[in-house]
Amino acid sequence: MENLLQDIRYGLRTLVKNPGFTIVAILTLALGIGANAAIFSLTDQVLLRLLPVERPRELVVLTSPGVNHGRVWSDIDGGPSFSYPMYKDLRDRNEVFAGLLARYHTEVNVAGQGQSQLGEAELVSGNYFQVLGVRPFLGRVFSAQDETAPGANPVAVLSFGYWTRHFGSDPNILNKQLAANGNSLTVVGVARPGFSGVQVGQIPDLFIPITMKAQMTPNWDGLADRNDHWVTMLGRLKPGMSAEKAQAGLAPLYRSLMEGDATALKLSPRDRQPFVNRKLVLDTGSHGRPILQHDTKQPLLVLMAMVGLVLLIACANLAGLLIARGEGRQREIALRLALGAGRVRLVRQLMTESLLLAIAGGAAGLALASWTLSVIVKSIPENEGAAGLTAQLDYRVLIFASVVSLVTGVLFGLAPAIRATHTDLQSVLKDQGVNVSGGKANVRVRKSLMVSQIALTAVLLAAAGLFAHSLLNLKTQDLGVHPDHVLEFSISPELNRYTPAQTIALEDRIRKTMEALPGVRSVSASEIPMLADSNSSANITVQGYNAQEDEEMDVDQNWVGPNYLATMGIPLLNGREFSEADSSTAPKVAIINEAMARRYFAGRNPTGMHFGFGGGKDTKLDTEIVGVVKDSKNTDVKKSARPFVFLPYAQSPHAGNATFYARTNQDPIALTVTLRNLIQGFDSTLPVYGVKTLTAQVDEIMFTDRLVTVFSLCLGLLASLLAAVGLYGVMAYVVARRTREIGIRMALGATQKNVAWMILREIIGMLGAGLCIGLVAAYGIGRVVESLLFGVKAGDPAVFVIAAGLLVVVALLAGWLPSRKAANVDPMVALRYE
């Protein structure tokens, strides 16, 4: 222990005496470790943490991919939901689960204390908390007695966070009444702190029995309908039961249930077989429902790989600096060896200095990580489904940063320490200079490290270029709409118990009042917000089109108001827009996009043709096509155009929500207060949410792409800076070692250009080797991340040329000073150089 303390004191004195080296080393490590800690914290929160419930590894998520019929609600592609009757059958008749829970996430209008606001609610089965093993903080949680009959269980459990934020941690909250969608609920408990549901990024405020479905989702019940699929399920396996064995055990039961559903739905023989053949799949549920994970897993892993490369570059850079520093301390080390110090003791001393640098760099890195994480979390849009992510660095991140710091200290410190202590004592002490043979070996090592830095930097620059090109393609593509000067906001009248007819009447009054506001050019509304990653689809039967067996006949759809196309800037190619005459009592009409016209009406004029929703010979072709519009992006900026149908919202049978769009002659944000007051004038209890410009909405849906691009560009520039510093250090060291040789060459007639070229030639050699390795590796990485790119291929030549060109410029700038110094050497001075 005494020796260790002595090594630490000596190491600190040595580092303090070399402030320039120490500051550069700590900052270099802080940047590498800080970036790694920040991205690891995000990765840990989204991908790595287990659900805070009892024995989370016993949980499984149930899915059943394949063709479905009827109404399907799903928050992820390929992740269909189930009907509530199907849930009850599986719950009551299975032999593999210790418990099977059901849940559905929705928004509710919570009234209290003189105001209304939207709240996030989780409709859950009575065994929800029991299956998860979550106990109450106050009162009780639900039981089977809270899932009896439709509308018979008006109770609620509050989440701990909601209770703290909105009720000031009032211990007397139990048995008080809470109004949700105009229904009085009795608060029976508060969930324990730390529990925030079963889906990362989605935090419920209230838990409500699933039998209150009709009251919490007005105008849509579906509780007893086997043709309405909205329930998602998680199960807890019995002790000793594996997911594979449980899946096999459920197969006969599920098939028999599907056969019963097929009979009840009266499916045709063509539709029946694929429907019945669907399998029930059990996926791991230890991390909850993987919705946010599905969207962010690959981008986060890519960022983790990139920050890892930056850390390797920093380590290589510091290893090179330590080799040079060790060579400069050869006389000191030789004297200590001559006086009897052991090599192990000296290696330990040098390693202590490296670890001190690593610890200081790690501490500075944590501060940088906290700031970086805070910036990222604050920039995440509310509608990205990433609620609950925090900028606080918990113990996992602290452990990660500590391990990274220690590993980094060993990684960049061990080899230089060993090399520094293997020196020729007689040569060093006699010549009072550097060890020539050791110096040459050190130069080779430093050049090898420099080649590796160039290669890794080329990889990062190429990756950053691919993401930047992808983002540029996203931002400059033709969306089919004109988002500038458009303000949007949303309301949900159905949560205030408006009927569809009342909702439509309210929308009409709001729209007409907004049209009269100064500075407003046009106004319209839609049931589903544009470019919000939300859509609705249904299968259709088209006049004169013979569908093939098993052909998918689904089309996306949205219910919109009069003047919608003009307001959004969607070009009308043929026919007309919707008008006030397209009311609920008028004949059904629709406007289709080019993609639908190409697929179902090739060689025919769609205007005046008919189609109907549903499949089979009995489907009524009762909807007339009155217009064709240019393809536009409606759900996501990355998805290619698919058949799309616009329908008049006045003819929507389940109108309950609306997003309004106002195109203005001025800054749209200036209308915000006016519009809020306008809505309050119609209904003071109606919350207004999602107020933003359409341009902001487009930016929000590109958030992940923008985050990856900005971060990768920062990492690429940081790597270039580190490579430049490392290259400068290597060449400055080479020039210093070869000063006598340069003097001799110049005395024998070499010109300044000859000497400068001699130095630049070495730089070009390292640069060429590094680029060859790096660009090949970059192509391989590009193939891995190609699915994240838009309109860009892994081998994009422009990206590779720009990345290589930037690295050439950086390398030549870094080598310019050493080559200039070499060219200006005075031969008389150089010949006297020791």
Coordinates of N, CA and C in Angstrom, one line a residue, residues 365-522:
G365 N -15.1 13.0 -18.5 CA -16.1 12.4 -19.5 C -17.5 12.3 -18.9
L366 N -17.6 12.0 -17.6 CA -18.9 11.9 -17.0 C -19.7 13.2 -17.1
A367 N -18.9 14.3 -16.8 CA -19.5 15.6 -16.9 C -20.0 15.9 -18.3
L368 N -19.1 15.6 -19.3 CA -19.5 15.8 -20.7 C -20.7 14.9 -21.0
A369 N -20.7 13.6 -20.5 CA -21.8 12.7 -20.8 C -23.1 13.2 -20.3
S370 N -23.1 13.8 -19.1 CA -24.3 14.3 -18.5 C -24.9 15.5 -19.3
W371 N -24.0 16.3 -19.8 CA -24.4 17.5 -20.6 C -24.9 17.0 -22.0
T372 N -24.2 16.0 -22.6 CA -24.6 15.5 -23.9 C -25.9 14.8 -23.8
L373 N -26.1 14.0 -22.8 CA -27.3 13.2 -22.6 C -28.5 14.2 -22.4
S374 N -28.3 15.3 -21.6 CA -29.3 16.2 -21.3 C -29.8 16.9 -22.6
V375 N -28.8 17.2 -23.5 CA -29.2 17.9 -24.8 C -30.0 16.9 -25.6
I376 N -29.6 15.6 -25.7 CA -30.3 14.7 -26.5 C -31.7 14.4 -26.0
V377 N -31.9 14.2 -24.7 CA -33.2 13.9 -24.1 C -34.1 15.1 -24.3
K378 N -33.6 16.3 -24.1 CA -34.5 17.5 -24.2 C -34.9 17.7 -25.7
S379 N -34.1 17.2 -26.6 CA -34.5 17.4 -28.0 C -35.4 16.4 -28.6
I380 N -35.7 15.3 -27.8 CA -36.6 14.2 -28.3 C -38.0 14.8 -28.3
P381 N -38.7 14.7 -29.5 CA -40.1 15.2 -29.6 C -41.0 14.3 -28.7
E382 N -42.1 15.0 -28.2 CA -43.0 14.3 -27.3 C -43.7 13.1 -28.0
N383 N -43.9 13.2 -29.3 CA -44.7 12.1 -30.0 C -43.8 11.0 -30.5
E384 N -42.5 10.9 -30.0 CA -41.6 9.9 -30.4 C -41.8 8.6 -29.6
G385 N -42.7 8.6 -28.6 CA -42.9 7.4 -27.8 C -41.7 7.1 -26.9
A386 N -41.0 8.1 -26.5 CA -39.8 8.0 -25.7 C -39.9 8.7 -24.3
A387 N -41.1 8.7 -23.8 CA -41.3 9.4 -22.5 C -40.6 8.6 -21.4
G388 N -40.1 9.4 -20.4 CA -39.5 8.7 -19.3 C -38.0 8.6 -19.4
L389 N -37.4 8.9 -20.6 CA -35.9 8.8 -20.7 C -35.4 10.0 -19.8
T390 N -34.3 9.7 -19.1 CA -33.8 10.7 -18.2 C -32.3 11.0 -18.5
A391 N -31.9 12.2 -18.2 CA -30.6 12.7 -18.4 C -29.7 12.4 -17.2
Q392 N -30.2 11.8 -16.2 CA -29.4 11.5 -15.0 C -28.6 10.2 -15.2
L393 N -27.4 10.2 -14.8 CA -26.5 9.1 -15.0 C -26.6 8.2 -13.8
D394 N -27.2 7.0 -13.9 CA -27.4 6.1 -12.8 C -26.1 5.2 -12.6
Y395 N -26.3 4.3 -11.6 CA -25.1 3.5 -11.3 C -24.6 2.7 -12.4
R396 N -25.5 2.3 -13.3 CA -25.0 1.5 -14.5 C -24.0 2.2 -15.3
V397 N -24.4 3.5 -15.6 CA -23.5 4.4 -16.4 C -22.2 4.6 -15.6
L398 N -22.3 4.8 -14.3 CA -21.1 5.1 -13.5 C -20.2 3.8 -13.6
I399 N -20.8 2.7 -13.5 CA -20.0 1.4 -13.6 C -19.4 1.3 -15.0
F400 N -20.2 1.6 -16.0 CA -19.7 1.5 -17.4 C -18.5 2.5 -17.6
A401 N -18.7 3.8 -17.1 CA -17.6 4.7 -17.3 C -16.3 4.3 -16.5
S402 N -16.5 3.8 -15.3 CA -15.4 3.3 -14.5 C -14.6 2.2 -15.3
V403 N -15.4 1.2 -15.8 CA -14.7 0.1 -16.5 C -14.0 0.6 -17.7
V404 N -14.7 1.5 -18.5 CA -14.1 2.0 -19.7 C -12.8 2.8 -19.4
S405 N -12.9 3.6 -18.3 CA -11.7 4.4 -17.9 C -10.5 3.4 -17.6
L406 N -10.8 2.4 -16.8 CA -9.7 1.5 -16.4 C -9.1 0.7 -17.6
V407 N -10.1 0.2 -18.4 CA -9.6 -0.5 -19.6 C -8.8 0.4 -20.5
T408 N -9.3 1.6 -20.6 CA -8.6 2.6 -21.5 C -7.2 2.8 -20.9
G409 N -7.1 3.0 -19.6 CA -5.8 3.3 -19.0 C -4.8 2.1 -19.3
V410 N -5.3 0.9 -19.2 CA -4.4 -0.3 -19.4 C -4.1 -0.3 -20.9
L411 N -5.1 0.0 -21.8 CA -5.0 -0.2 -23.2 C -3.9 0.8 -23.8
F412 N -4.0 2.0 -23.4 CA -3.0 3.0 -24.0 C -1.7 3.1 -23.1
G413 N -1.7 2.5 -21.9 CA -0.6 2.7 -21.1 C 0.4 1.5 -21.0
L414 N -0.1 0.3 -21.1 CA 0.7 -0.9 -20.9 C 1.9 -1.0 -21.9
A415 N 1.6 -1.0 -23.2 CA 2.6 -1.2 -24.2 C 3.7 -0.1 -24.1
P416 N 3.3 1.2 -24.0 CA 4.4 2.2 -23.9 C 5.2 2.0 -22.6
A417 N 4.6 1.6 -21.5 CA 5.3 1.4 -20.3 C 6.4 0.3 -20.4
I418 N 5.9 -0.8 -21.0 CA 6.9 -1.9 -21.2 C 8.0 -1.5 -22.2
R419 N 7.7 -0.8 -23.3 CA 8.7 -0.4 -24.2 C 9.7 0.6 -23.5
A420 N 9.2 1.5 -22.7 CA 10.1 2.5 -22.1 C 11.1 1.9 -21.1
T421 N 10.7 0.7 -20.5 CA 11.6 0.1 -19.5 C 12.6 -0.9 -20.1
H422 N 12.4 -1.2 -21.4 CA 13.3 -2.1 -22.1 C 14.3 -1.2 -22.9
T423 N 15.3 -0.7 -22.2 CA 16.3 0.2 -22.9 C 17.7 -0.3 -22.6
D424 N 18.6 0.1 -23.5 CA 20.0 -0.2 -23.4 C 20.7 0.8 -22.5
L425 N 20.9 0.4 -21.2 CA 21.5 1.3 -20.2 C 22.8 1.9 -20.6
Q426 N 23.7 1.1 -21.1 CA 25.1 1.5 -21.5 C 25.0 2.6 -22.6
S427 N 24.2 2.3 -23.6 CA 24.1 3.3 -24.7 C 23.5 4.6 -24.3
V428 N 22.4 4.5 -23.5 CA 21.7 5.7 -23.1 C 22.6 6.6 -22.1
L429 N 23.2 5.9 -21.1 CA 24.0 6.7 -20.2 C 25.3 7.2 -20.8
K430 N 25.9 6.5 -21.8 CA 27.1 7.0 -22.4 C 26.9 8.1 -23.4
D431 N 25.8 7.9 -24.2 CA 25.5 8.9 -25.3 C 24.8 10.1 -24.8
Q432 N 24.2 10.0 -23.6 CA 23.4 11.1 -23.1 C 22.3 11.6 -24.1
G433 N 21.8 10.6 -24.9 CA 20.8 10.9 -25.9 C 19.9 9.8 -26.0
V434 N 19.2 9.7 -27.1 CA 18.2 8.7 -27.3 C 18.8 7.4 -27.7
N435 N 18.1 6.3 -27.4 CA 18.5 5.0 -27.8 C 18.1 4.9 -29.3
V436 N 19.1 4.8 -30.2 CA 18.9 4.8 -31.6 C 18.0 3.6 -32.1
S437 N 18.4 2.4 -31.7 CA 17.6 1.3 -32.1 C 16.2 1.3 -31.6
G438 N 16.1 1.7 -30.3 CA 14.8 1.8 -29.7 C 14.0 2.9 -30.3
G439 N 14.7 4.0 -30.7 CA 14.0 5.1 -31.3 C 13.3 4.7 -32.6
K440 N 14.1 3.9 -33.4 CA 13.6 3.4 -34.7 C 12.3 2.5 -34.5
A441 N 12.5 1.7 -33.5 CA 11.3 0.8 -33.2 C 10.1 1.6 -32.8
N442 N 10.4 2.6 -31.9 CA 9.3 3.4 -31.5 C 8.6 4.2 -32.6
V443 N 9.4 4.6 -33.6 CA 8.8 5.3 -34.8 C 7.9 4.4 -35.5
R444 N 8.4 3.1 -35.7 CA 7.5 2.1 -36.4 C 6.2 1.9 -35.7
V445 N 6.3 1.8 -34.3 CA 5.1 1.6 -33.6 C 4.1 2.8 -33.7
R446 N 4.7 4.0 -33.6 CA 3.8 5.2 -33.7 C 3.2 5.3 -35.1
K447 N 4.0 5.0 -36.1 CA 3.4 5.0 -37.5 C 2.3 4.0 -37.6
S448 N 2.5 2.8 -37.0 CA 1.4 1.8 -37.1 C 0.2 2.3 -36.4
L449 N 0.4 2.9 -35.2 CA -0.8 3.5 -34.5 C -1.4 4.6 -35.4
M450 N -0.6 5.4 -36.1 CA -1.2 6.5 -36.9 C -2.0 5.9 -38.1
V451 N -1.5 4.8 -38.7 CA -2.2 4.2 -39.8 C -3.6 3.7 -39.3
S452 N -3.6 3.1 -38.1 CA -4.9 2.7 -37.5 C -5.8 3.8 -37.2
Q453 N -5.3 4.9 -36.7 CA -6.1 6.1 -36.5 C -6.7 6.6 -37.8
I454 N -5.9 6.7 -38.9 CA -6.4 7.1 -40.2 C -7.5 6.2 -40.7
A455 N -7.3 4.9 -40.5 CA -8.3 3.9 -41.0 C -9.6 4.1 -40.2
L456 N -9.5 4.2 -38.9 CA -10.7 4.4 -38.1 C -11.4 5.7 -38.4
T457 N -10.6 6.7 -38.6 CA -11.2 8.0 -39.0 C -11.9 8.0 -40.3
A458 N -11.3 7.3 -41.3 CA -12.0 7.1 -42.6 C -13.3 6.4 -42.4
V459 N -13.4 5.4 -41.6 CA -14.6 4.7 -41.3 C -15.7 5.7 -40.8
L460 N -15.3 6.5 -39.8 CA -16.2 7.4 -39.2 C -16.7 8.5 -40.1
L461 N -15.7 9.0 -40.9 CA -16.1 10.0 -41.9 C -17.0 9.5 -43.0
A462 N -16.7 8.3 -43.4 CA -17.6 7.7 -44.5 C -19.0 7.4 -43.9
A463 N -19.1 6.9 -42.7 CA -20.4 6.6 -42.1 C -21.1 7.9 -41.9
A464 N -20.4 9.0 -41.4 CA -21.1 10.3 -41.2 C -21.6 10.8 -42.6
G465 N -20.8 10.6 -43.6 CA -21.2 11.0 -45.0 C -22.4 10.3 -45.5
L466 N -22.5 9.0 -45.2 CA -23.7 8.2 -45.6 C -24.9 8.7 -44.9
F467 N -24.8 9.0 -43.6 CA -26.0 9.4 -42.9 C -26.4 10.9 -43.3
A468 N -25.4 11.7 -43.5 CA -25.6 13.1 -43.9 C -26.3 13.1 -45.3
H469 N -25.8 12.3 -46.2 CA -26.5 12.2 -47.6 C -27.9 11.7 -47.4
S470 N -28.1 10.7 -46.6 CA -29.5 10.2 -46.4 C -30.4 11.3 -45.8
L471 N -29.9 12.0 -44.8 CA -30.8 13.1 -44.3 C -31.0 14.2 -45.3
L472 N -30.0 14.5 -46.1 CA -30.2 15.5 -47.2 C -31.3 15.0 -48.1
N473 N -31.3 13.7 -48.5 CA -32.3 13.2 -49.4 C -33.7 13.3 -48.8
L474 N -33.8 13.0 -47.4 CA -35.0 13.1 -46.8 C -35.6 14.5 -46.8
K475 N -34.7 15.5 -46.5 CA -35.2 16.9 -46.4 C -35.5 17.5 -47.7
T476 N -34.8 17.0 -48.8 CA -35.0 17.6 -50.1 C -36.0 16.9 -51.0
Q477 N -36.5 15.7 -50.6 CA -37.4 15.0 -51.4 C -38.8 15.7 -51.5
D478 N -39.5 15.4 -52.6 CA -40.8 15.9 -52.8 C -41.8 15.2 -51.9
L479 N -42.3 15.8 -50.9 CA -43.3 15.2 -50.0 C -44.7 15.1 -50.6
G480 N -44.9 15.8 -51.6 CA -46.2 15.9 -52.2 C -47.1 16.9 -51.5
V481 N -46.6 17.5 -50.5 CA -47.3 18.6 -49.7 C -46.3 19.8 -49.5
H482 N -46.9 20.9 -49.2 CA -46.1 22.1 -48.9 C -46.3 22.5 -47.5
P483 N -45.3 22.1 -46.6 CA -45.5 22.3 -45.2 C -45.3 23.7 -44.7
D484 N -44.7 24.6 -45.5 CA -44.4 25.9 -45.0 C -45.7 26.7 -44.7
H485 N -45.7 27.6 -43.7 CA -46.8 28.4 -43.3 C -48.1 27.7 -43.0
V486 N -47.9 26.5 -42.4 CA -49.1 25.8 -41.9 C -49.0 25.5 -40.4
L487 N -50.0 25.9 -39.7 CA -50.1 25.6 -38.3 C -51.1 24.4 -38.0
E488 N -50.7 23.5 -37.2 CA -51.6 22.4 -36.9 C -51.8 22.3 -35.3
F489 N -53.0 21.8 -35.0 CA -53.3 21.5 -33.6 C -54.4 20.4 -33.6
S490 N -54.5 19.7 -32.5 CA -55.5 18.6 -32.4 C -56.4 18.7 -31.2
I491 N -57.6 18.2 -31.4 CA -58.6 18.1 -30.3 C -59.2 16.7 -30.3
S492 N -59.8 16.2 -29.2 CA -60.5 14.9 -29.1 C -61.8 15.1 -28.5
P493 N -62.8 15.6 -29.3 CA -64.2 15.8 -28.7 C -64.8 14.5 -28.1
E494 N -64.4 13.4 -28.7 CA -65.0 12.1 -28.2 C -64.7 11.9 -26.7
L495 N -63.5 12.4 -26.2 CA -63.2 12.3 -24.8 C -64.1 13.1 -23.9
N496 N -64.8 14.1 -24.5 CA -65.8 14.8 -23.8 C -67.2 14.3 -24.1
R497 N -67.3 13.0 -24.5 CA -68.5 12.3 -24.7 C -69.3 12.9 -25.9
Y498 N -68.6 13.5 -26.9 CA -69.3 13.9 -28.1 C -69.6 12.7 -28.9
T499 N -70.8 12.7 -29.5 CA -71.1 11.6 -30.5 C -70.4 12.0 -31.8
P500 N -70.3 11.0 -32.8 CA -69.7 11.3 -34.1 C -70.4 12.5 -34.8
A501 N -71.7 12.6 -34.7 CA -72.4 13.7 -35.3 C -72.1 15.0 -34.7
Q502 N -72.0 15.0 -33.3 CA -71.6 16.2 -32.6 C -70.2 16.6 -32.9
T503 N -69.3 15.7 -33.0 CA -67.9 16.0 -33.3 C -67.8 16.6 -34.7
I504 N -68.5 16.1 -35.7 CA -68.5 16.6 -37.1 C -69.0 18.1 -37.1
A505 N -70.1 18.3 -36.3 CA -70.7 19.6 -36.3 C -69.7 20.6 -35.6
L506 N -69.0 20.2 -34.6 CA -68.1 21.0 -33.9 C -66.9 21.4 -34.8
E507 N -66.4 20.4 -35.5 CA -65.3 20.6 -36.5 C -65.7 21.6 -37.5
D508 N -66.9 21.5 -38.0 CA -67.4 22.4 -39.1 C -67.4 23.9 -38.5
R509 N -67.9 24.0 -37.3 CA -68.0 25.4 -36.7 C -66.6 26.0 -36.5
I510 N -65.7 25.1 -36.0 CA -64.3 25.6 -35.7 C -63.6 26.0 -37.1
R511 N -63.8 25.1 -38.1 CA -63.2 25.4 -39.4 C -63.6 26.7 -40.0
K512 N -64.9 26.9 -40.0 CA -65.5 28.1 -40.6 C -65.1 29.4 -39.8
T513 N -65.0 29.2 -38.5 CA -64.6 30.4 -37.7 C -63.1 30.7 -37.9
M514 N -62.3 29.7 -38.1 CA -60.9 29.9 -38.3 C -60.6 30.5 -39.7
E515 N -61.5 30.2 -40.7 CA -61.3 30.7 -42.0 C -61.5 32.2 -42.0
A516 N -62.2 32.8 -41.1 CA -62.5 34.2 -41.0 C -61.4 35.0 -40.3
L517 N -60.4 34.3 -39.7 CA -59.4 35.0 -39.0 C -58.5 35.7 -39.9
P518 N -58.0 36.9 -39.5 CA -57.1 37.7 -40.4 C -55.8 36.9 -40.6
G519 N -55.3 36.9 -41.8 CA -54.0 36.2 -42.1 C -54.1 34.8 -42.4
V520 N -55.3 34.2 -42.3 CA -55.6 32.8 -42.6 C -56.0 32.7 -44.1
R521 N -55.3 31.9 -44.8 CA -55.6 31.7 -46.3 C -56.6 30.5 -46.5
S522 N -56.4 29.4 -45.8 CA -57.3 28.3 -45.9 C -57.2 27.4 -44.7

